[in-house]
XYZ file of C-alpha atoms in Angstrom:
572
model
C 168.305 22.350 50.898
C 166.955 22.826 47.443
C 169.626 21.965 44.940
C 169.252 25.101 42.822
C 171.959 24.053 40.294
C 169.961 21.029 39.230
C 166.755 22.975 38.408
C 165.975 23.743 34.721
C 162.913 25.441 33.112
C 163.128 26.908 29.626
C 160.092 28.942 28.350
C 158.722 28.185 24.901
C 160.447 24.833 24.633
C 159.886 21.175 25.642
C 159.414 22.657 29.153
C 156.543 24.919 28.149
C 154.209 24.209 25.143
C 150.617 24.245 24.121
C 148.542 21.229 23.062
C 145.572 23.229 21.802
C 144.565 26.863 21.873
C 143.518 26.400 25.441
C 145.684 23.528 26.749
C 149.165 24.223 28.092
C 151.956 21.901 29.544
C 154.460 23.177 31.907
C 157.581 21.115 33.072
C 160.424 21.591 35.376
C 163.442 19.535 36.018
C 164.772 19.145 39.589
C 167.364 17.079 41.540
C 166.488 13.603 42.049
C 164.355 13.100 45.239
C 165.096 16.644 46.137
C 161.653 18.271 46.468
C 158.704 17.336 48.372
C 156.317 19.736 46.542
C 156.225 21.856 43.446
C 153.317 24.188 42.623
C 152.816 26.283 39.470
C 151.037 29.603 39.759
C 149.726 30.995 36.464
C 147.804 34.197 35.580
C 146.762 36.570 32.746
C 149.980 38.508 31.699
C 147.735 41.364 30.408
C 145.501 41.522 33.498
C 144.097 45.092 33.521
C 144.969 45.935 37.130
C 147.657 45.141 39.537
C 148.431 42.806 41.260
C 147.890 39.897 38.806
C 145.684 37.244 40.167
C 147.434 33.828 40.058
C 145.900 30.400 40.231
C 147.817 27.493 41.759
C 148.060 24.103 40.140
C 149.810 21.233 41.815
C 152.709 19.770 39.641
C 153.376 15.995 39.776
C 156.618 14.053 39.478
C 155.976 12.230 36.195
C 159.511 10.734 35.512
C 163.064 10.363 36.794
C 166.334 9.602 35.223
C 169.559 8.608 37.124
C 170.126 12.180 38.342
C 166.918 14.267 37.941
C 163.161 14.265 38.493
C 160.741 15.828 36.031
C 157.552 17.558 37.233
C 154.757 18.373 34.899
C 151.253 19.715 34.789
C 148.846 20.130 31.924
C 145.853 22.347 32.306
C 143.210 24.353 30.521
C 144.012 28.066 30.573
C 141.222 30.564 30.470
C 143.956 33.139 29.233
C 145.665 33.245 25.857
C 148.463 35.198 27.300
C 150.037 33.605 30.328
C 152.686 34.475 32.902
C 153.727 32.056 35.570
C 156.115 31.116 38.380
C 157.039 28.128 40.552
C 156.667 27.627 44.271
C 159.063 24.860 45.336
C 159.705 23.197 48.618
C 161.824 20.647 50.333
C 162.115 19.606 53.989
C 164.190 22.678 54.913
C 163.112 25.597 52.713
C 160.534 27.084 50.393
C 161.382 29.334 47.536
C 159.899 30.925 44.353
C 161.342 30.542 40.895
C 160.692 33.121 38.172
C 162.729 34.156 35.146
C 165.515 31.875 36.314
C 165.771 33.738 39.645
C 165.427 31.974 42.953
C 163.889 34.239 45.577
C 162.036 34.328 48.927
C 159.788 37.080 47.540
C 157.833 37.585 44.396
C 158.766 40.420 41.875
C 156.699 43.636 41.790
C 156.627 43.771 37.882
C 154.623 41.365 35.899
C 157.347 41.226 33.041
C 159.642 39.473 35.650
C 157.561 36.231 35.664
C 158.045 33.435 33.173
C 155.983 34.277 29.945
C 153.994 32.362 27.340
C 153.304 35.473 25.213
C 150.309 34.180 23.220
C 148.854 30.715 22.618
C 148.967 30.812 18.878
C 147.295 27.985 17.071
C 150.328 27.862 14.692
C 152.505 26.881 17.761
C 150.351 23.853 18.686
C 152.799 20.970 19.113
C 151.267 18.018 17.251
C 151.491 16.009 14.021
C 148.772 14.732 11.674
C 146.579 12.069 13.319
C 147.292 9.476 10.611
C 151.052 9.705 11.426
C 150.361 9.137 15.207
C 148.542 5.874 14.285
C 150.993 4.751 11.479
C 152.590 1.420 11.686
C 155.496 1.703 9.185
C 157.081 -0.947 6.970
C 160.385 0.336 5.563
C 161.421 -1.070 2.257
C 164.828 -0.757 0.524
C 163.461 -1.189 -2.966
C 166.529 -2.991 -4.655
C 166.355 -5.697 -1.963
C 162.716 -6.351 -1.329
C 160.940 -7.997 -4.299
C 160.826 -8.448 -8.046
C 157.745 -10.627 -8.135
C 155.153 -12.370 -5.952
C 157.126 -13.531 -2.852
C 160.244 -13.379 -4.807
C 163.430 -11.440 -5.263
C 165.517 -11.896 -8.414
C 168.784 -11.537 -6.606
C 170.921 -10.693 -9.686
C 172.948 -7.585 -10.350
C 172.127 -5.656 -13.499
C 172.922 -2.337 -15.187
C 170.951 -0.379 -17.845
C 172.153 2.625 -20.026
C 170.610 5.993 -19.340
C 171.385 9.406 -20.840
C 174.942 10.306 -21.850
C 175.947 6.689 -21.560
C 175.485 6.690 -17.788
C 174.800 3.244 -16.361
C 172.097 2.648 -13.768
C 172.967 -0.217 -11.417
C 170.870 -2.561 -9.458
C 172.242 -5.198 -7.137
C 169.434 -7.571 -6.334
C 166.760 -6.661 -8.821
C 163.909 -5.444 -6.583
C 161.518 -3.030 -8.178
C 158.200 -1.142 -7.859
C 156.274 -3.900 -9.514
C 157.588 -6.282 -6.722
C 156.216 -3.975 -4.098
C 152.849 -3.801 -5.772
C 152.635 -7.639 -6.009
C 153.418 -7.886 -2.230
C 151.139 -5.225 -0.874
C 148.821 -7.916 0.354
C 151.688 -9.364 2.408
C 152.395 -6.070 4.003
C 148.800 -5.185 4.724
C 148.045 -8.706 6.210
C 150.833 -8.196 8.726
C 148.960 -5.101 9.873
C 151.224 -2.320 8.568
C 149.354 0.758 7.296
C 152.263 2.883 6.027
C 155.074 2.294 3.640
C 158.334 4.201 3.834
C 160.450 3.705 0.602
C 164.127 4.445 0.409
C 164.906 6.377 -2.783
C 163.216 5.564 -5.981
C 164.190 8.377 -8.313
C 166.762 8.044 -11.210
C 170.178 7.312 -9.753
C 173.281 5.373 -10.859
C 174.058 3.351 -7.769
C 171.977 0.485 -6.479
C 171.034 2.420 -3.301
C 169.675 5.505 -5.295
C 171.048 8.175 -3.024
C 173.132 9.679 -5.850
C 170.185 11.464 -7.678
C 170.420 12.066 -11.389
C 166.846 13.138 -12.117
C 164.344 14.060 -9.328
C 161.294 13.960 -11.451
C 161.243 10.385 -12.652
C 161.375 6.839 -11.177
C 164.665 5.046 -11.892
C 164.097 2.833 -14.908
C 165.711 -0.198 -13.271
C 163.059 0.215 -10.580
C 160.093 0.696 -12.931
C 158.195 3.515 -14.559
C 156.370 6.598 -13.287
C 153.226 4.758 -14.280
C 154.208 1.806 -12.031
C 154.737 4.198 -9.093
C 151.427 5.900 -9.706
C 149.769 2.333 -9.656
C 151.689 1.639 -6.341
C 150.455 4.813 -4.646
C 146.872 4.151 -5.827
C 147.036 0.547 -4.536
C 148.415 1.726 -1.111
C 145.658 4.292 -0.774
C 142.960 1.829 -1.725
C 144.111 -0.332 1.152
C 143.659 2.641 3.610
C 147.371 2.923 3.814
C 149.935 5.845 3.415
C 153.246 6.238 1.714
C 156.362 8.129 2.600
C 159.168 8.535 0.120
C 162.863 9.427 0.535
C 164.054 12.938 -0.468
C 167.768 13.498 -0.899
C 168.279 17.332 -1.180
C 171.594 17.650 0.641
C 173.635 16.263 -2.333
C 173.058 14.807 -5.806
C 175.025 12.756 -8.279
C 178.203 14.133 -9.941
C 176.373 13.580 -13.219
C 173.279 15.583 -12.143
C 172.659 18.155 -14.908
C 173.684 21.062 -12.813
C 176.924 19.600 -11.503
C 177.733 18.241 -15.014
C 177.424 21.822 -16.368
C 179.807 23.111 -13.693
C 182.412 20.548 -14.623
C 182.132 21.322 -18.221
C 181.895 25.216 -18.095
C 183.716 26.026 -14.813
C 183.266 29.564 -13.514
C 181.062 30.367 -16.618
C 178.476 27.851 -15.522
C 175.115 29.369 -14.452
C 175.039 26.628 -11.815
C 178.266 27.347 -10.089
C 176.476 28.731 -6.982
C 174.262 25.550 -6.758
C 177.081 23.756 -4.994
C 179.104 24.058 -1.851
C 182.782 25.104 -1.765
C 183.758 24.537 -5.318
C 187.324 25.122 -6.487
C 187.876 25.676 -10.242
C 188.413 23.796 -12.312
C 186.047 21.341 -10.875
C 187.373 17.787 -11.498
C 185.778 14.335 -10.843
C 188.453 12.347 -9.239
C 188.853 8.866 -10.797
C 190.744 7.609 -7.687
C 188.154 6.839 -4.907
C 190.864 7.679 -2.423
C 191.474 11.116 -3.831
C 189.863 14.051 -2.067
C 187.700 16.096 -4.416
C 187.956 19.887 -4.651
C 184.338 20.329 -3.754
C 182.223 19.542 -0.710
C 180.368 16.133 -0.800
C 178.212 13.968 1.231
C 180.769 12.848 3.837
C 183.723 11.990 1.640
C 181.782 10.339 -1.199
C 183.204 11.945 -4.263
C 180.262 10.907 -6.450
C 177.804 12.973 -4.340
C 178.579 16.698 -4.380
C 176.942 18.781 -1.732
C 174.211 21.127 -2.899
C 174.146 24.717 -1.676
C 170.710 24.763 -0.036
C 170.941 28.332 0.913
C 170.874 29.372 -2.782
C 167.553 30.722 -3.896
C 167.569 28.757 -7.120
C 168.419 25.574 -5.605
C 165.743 26.091 -2.997
C 163.140 26.845 -5.651
C 164.153 23.844 -7.726
C 163.894 21.238 -4.954
C 160.898 22.719 -3.155
C 159.056 22.242 -6.504
C 160.246 18.623 -6.486
C 158.567 18.156 -3.082
C 155.397 19.707 -4.277
C 155.381 17.771 -7.564
C 155.407 14.382 -6.017
C 152.542 15.234 -3.616
C 150.348 16.982 -6.208
C 150.865 14.617 -9.107
C 151.460 11.279 -7.444
C 149.710 11.947 -4.067
C 152.499 10.694 -1.826
C 151.718 11.310 1.898
C 155.122 12.628 3.058
C 158.764 12.706 2.814
C 161.690 11.267 4.789
C 164.400 13.760 4.217
C 167.951 12.541 4.094
C 170.935 14.212 5.880
C 168.452 16.767 7.104
C 170.622 18.523 9.623
C 173.135 19.591 7.017
C 170.543 21.430 4.957
C 169.769 25.256 5.290
C 166.907 25.692 7.792
C 165.186 28.319 5.556
C 165.190 25.622 2.894
C 163.188 23.358 5.050
C 160.839 26.120 6.096
C 160.131 26.919 2.411
C 159.788 23.142 1.739
C 157.218 22.772 4.539
C 155.127 25.608 3.355
C 154.987 24.305 -0.145
C 154.270 20.726 0.723
C 151.653 21.657 3.334
C 149.944 23.826 0.670
C 149.920 20.869 -1.639
C 148.443 18.585 1.152
C 147.832 19.869 4.662
C 148.180 16.340 5.988
C 151.573 15.699 4.415
C 154.504 15.014 6.852
C 158.188 15.712 6.869
C 160.463 13.276 8.669
C 164.122 14.343 9.020
C 167.083 12.008 9.184
C 168.637 13.520 12.283
C 170.552 10.906 14.407
C 170.859 13.057 17.516
C 168.405 15.034 19.618
C 166.482 17.306 17.290
C 164.730 19.930 19.519
C 165.655 22.870 17.294
C 164.364 21.202 14.180
C 160.969 20.158 15.672
C 159.417 23.591 16.575
C 156.639 23.501 14.033
C 158.286 25.460 11.206
C 160.352 22.509 9.695
C 160.003 18.839 10.479
C 156.970 16.995 11.951
C 159.209 14.129 13.079
C 162.764 12.682 13.044
C 164.178 9.189 12.763
C 164.571 8.223 16.408
C 168.042 6.449 16.259
C 168.332 7.081 19.948
C 165.510 4.496 20.402
C 167.575 2.000 18.459
C 170.737 2.763 20.448
C 169.010 2.420 23.814
C 167.339 -0.900 22.876
C 170.643 -2.247 21.370
C 172.457 -1.501 24.571
C 169.855 -3.015 26.844
C 168.191 -5.840 25.000
C 171.059 -6.858 22.768
C 174.569 -6.233 24.073
C 173.672 -5.899 27.759
C 175.894 -2.795 27.964
C 173.385 -1.152 30.340
C 170.953 -2.541 32.982
C 167.241 -1.846 33.346
C 167.762 1.160 35.745
C 170.141 2.739 33.153
C 167.837 1.997 30.357
C 164.945 3.610 32.239
C 167.038 6.724 32.762
C 167.810 6.974 29.005
C 164.148 6.475 28.123
C 163.107 9.161 30.483
C 165.596 11.607 28.833
C 164.379 10.477 25.326
C 160.726 11.025 26.295
C 161.093 14.442 27.878
C 163.260 16.096 25.190
C 160.249 17.001 23.059
C 156.676 18.214 23.631
C 154.162 15.485 23.979
C 152.516 15.930 20.597
C 155.858 15.786 18.868
C 156.888 12.662 20.798
C 153.878 10.870 19.403
C 155.096 11.348 15.864
C 158.767 10.265 16.442
C 159.779 7.505 13.997
C 161.029 4.782 16.298
C 163.163 2.084 14.786
C 165.450 -0.770 15.654
C 167.361 -0.784 12.455
C 167.540 0.777 8.900
C 169.540 0.601 5.748
C 172.279 2.606 7.474
C 172.893 0.461 10.546
C 173.369 -3.208 11.549
C 170.242 -5.391 11.772
C 169.088 -5.513 15.334
C 169.355 -9.375 15.246
C 173.138 -8.941 14.858
C 173.262 -7.652 18.421
C 171.000 -10.383 19.907
C 173.632 -13.043 20.313
C 171.700 -15.552 18.254
C 168.772 -15.361 20.729
C 165.431 -14.441 19.157
C 163.991 -13.707 22.505
C 166.070 -10.558 22.809
C 164.722 -9.389 19.523
C 161.169 -10.059 20.533
C 161.565 -7.952 23.716
C 162.880 -5.075 21.705
C 159.846 -5.439 19.371
C 157.485 -5.511 22.435
C 159.075 -2.198 23.591
C 158.940 -0.820 20.062
C 155.116 -1.352 19.731
C 154.105 -0.329 23.263
C 156.179 2.933 23.341
C 155.129 6.529 22.554
C 156.012 7.244 18.896
C 155.525 5.634 15.500
C 156.871 1.996 15.131
C 158.908 1.371 12.090
C 159.997 -2.064 10.946
C 162.767 -2.567 8.316
C 161.826 -5.136 5.652
C 162.751 -8.696 6.542
C 162.950 -8.135 10.292
C 159.803 -10.178 10.586
C 161.731 -13.007 8.802
C 164.661 -12.857 11.273
C 167.158 -11.101 8.863
C 170.619 -10.537 10.204
C 173.534 -8.522 8.930
C 176.233 -6.084 9.997
C 177.674 -5.033 6.699
C 176.389 -3.022 3.850
C 175.484 -5.968 1.603
C 174.152 -8.202 4.496
C 172.010 -5.634 6.300
C 170.664 -4.737 2.814
C 170.384 -8.364 1.808
C 167.648 -9.976 -0.252
C 164.245 -10.442 1.398
C 164.290 -14.156 2.418
C 160.915 -14.828 1.072
C 161.266 -18.656 0.902
C 163.839 -19.295 3.595
C 163.117 -17.162 6.703
C 165.819 -17.350 9.398
C 163.165 -17.045 12.108
C 159.538 -16.514 11.106
C 158.348 -13.711 13.430
C 155.241 -12.775 11.323
C 152.621 -14.028 13.767
C 154.399 -12.451 16.683
C 154.513 -9.027 14.907
C 150.765 -9.389 13.851
C 149.955 -9.736 17.631
C 151.914 -6.685 18.598
C 150.397 -4.594 15.706
C 146.953 -5.717 16.609
C 147.500 -4.904 20.135
C 148.530 -1.429 19.364
C 145.720 -0.760 16.970
C 143.142 -2.049 19.388
C 144.492 0.158 22.212
C 144.635 3.899 21.723
C 146.478 3.940 25.035
C 149.561 2.828 23.210
C 149.300 5.627 20.632
C 148.618 8.683 22.673
C 148.531 7.606 26.316
C 150.965 8.899 28.926
C 154.165 6.908 29.773
C 155.397 6.333 33.266
C 158.098 4.039 34.695
C 156.793 1.698 37.448
C 159.911 -0.260 38.396
C 163.461 -0.892 37.106
C 166.338 -2.914 38.751
C 170.047 -3.280 38.198
C 169.579 -6.405 36.098
C 166.924 -6.643 33.371
C 163.460 -5.996 34.848
C 161.806 -2.913 33.446
C 158.069 -2.177 34.105
C 156.169 0.725 32.693
C 152.548 1.705 32.180
C 150.638 3.583 29.483
C 147.467 5.443 30.637
C 144.682 7.295 28.718
C 141.240 8.377 29.904
C 141.277 6.174 32.990
C 142.574 3.076 31.200
C 146.067 1.782 32.132
C 148.099 -0.934 30.415
C 151.253 -2.218 32.155
C 154.141 -3.881 30.506
C 156.826 -5.843 32.244
C 159.931 -6.926 30.407
C 162.764 -9.206 31.748
C 165.815 -8.788 29.553
C 168.155 -11.104 31.426
C 168.730 -14.851 31.628
C 167.153 -15.202 35.039
C 163.750 -15.596 36.682
C 162.214 -12.575 38.507
C 159.179 -12.183 40.856
C 156.714 -9.416 40.077
C 155.820 -8.897 43.750
C 155.887 -5.049 43.325
C 152.866 -5.042 40.985
C 149.385 -6.565 40.665
C 149.035 -8.579 37.446
C 145.455 -8.958 36.202
C 143.779 -9.395 32.839
C 146.789 -10.564 30.869
C 146.651 -9.478 27.276
C 149.716 -11.293 25.880
C 152.805 -12.820 27.504
C 155.787 -15.087 27.100
C 157.613 -16.970 29.886
C 155.069 -15.759 32.468
C 153.164 -17.658 35.074
C 151.891 -16.923 38.555
C 153.755 -13.623 38.959
C 157.032 -15.164 37.854
C 158.618 -13.753 34.818
C 161.061 -16.119 33.182
C 164.342 -15.295 31.294
C 163.753 -12.931 28.395
C 159.976 -13.023 29.162
C 157.324 -10.316 29.059
C 153.778 -9.728 30.222
C 151.326 -7.092 29.157
C 148.132 -6.579 31.237
C 145.273 -4.199 32.058
């Protein structure tokens, strides 16, 4: 019997989306190994006479997780207005599915079928081409460099307005990034993502005081202008960090609220104020206003307020128009009013139609990635799954494969290609801290990072083996002169491999094999070209008898169809 309770199709979602004004993808989820056939029938929903003429297209099982199969078909539609239904069959029965109704008969009225009302160009699910091809190097400015292949490593503070002190911990700055652009470019990276660089009191720069200037302890506006120009001269792009969920408790508007209370013209700029507003001296005292998490020094902005929206939308436009940054990574994005982000996207796209918005959303982000807000999100699920498989061995290859399937099929294909995949960041432990001191585990995770759909992002110093599982160690000084493990040549090979093969950028992804230990095999295919990757994430040898290995591109611990412990092989 067909397991009806396992079947899912949702119109106008990751289950039904357009790739161009004529190309449409339809998906359906079914019970694992439950169906023997699934056919999609589609027609013109405004066909001038009855009955509508439907065209059948066979759907293919493209992926499976531990419990479900995913069927998919992508086709060119001669119609801009489409209605459709499914004809599904197992060994015992055949039924139709339309509008979430299972039936032996088709409906009489065309409105009862599934609908794609109109294939509007604004609804095409994609991201700018440059983002798809980006290889991102993420820099935490205070920790990276203060000179050529050097980081000062000393804390400092400088006075700003109203006797506010601006702190640095390690002395990294914009000039240091400029002087080491050659290093980044030679590794093969073509995009920089900088954590915050605007005026802020703390070393991390997430407590913003002034959104229109570079923090003086990082450099000057002129330094930043020079950096962006140098990046673009190398054919690279730059993404900067925007913090619009909260600000510093000395930001001019909040300072006015503290001083003037209910009379302040900015009292509606902040969330859940109680008067009088008091800055708690005791870090353990709960403030009488909403904050970022429980951080008293970072009051939460009321992003649904029209003045707040106008102020910060102009900030976004300013840095694109004046300094020509290519996009924004947006902090705590899922706590900000959605209409704020819609206005922000309209403004930044007007300033530069190729600019991008990447949201910091740690969970699945389907509702944020529908074209009206973000182009991409930081893919922390990618990190979590790699940690549990390559690092801690919490899951085996079959479980890992199931998680990857779920991760791949939660978004439309074009959006998947823009996801910012990462193994670590300034907010989480370095990936090496999970690798039990074994650099081979780290290398396998990097192989997966650079051969998966999505945009690979590497946190500064990972290429030099940086470790760390606490705030000051994971954001530690760049080990320019004493790398823990020099992985630069290895990363260069992976970056070159990705750049030389468009298959790794926009090709399809399909699992070939996974077992209950550490063997995971998958393939990427594009225009008749297929590249296969086999990864062995356990301390044992495995035979690759289930596949034919020819024309090896790169490998480690591989010989004569035997893949050694923590080895990999990539072939065409």
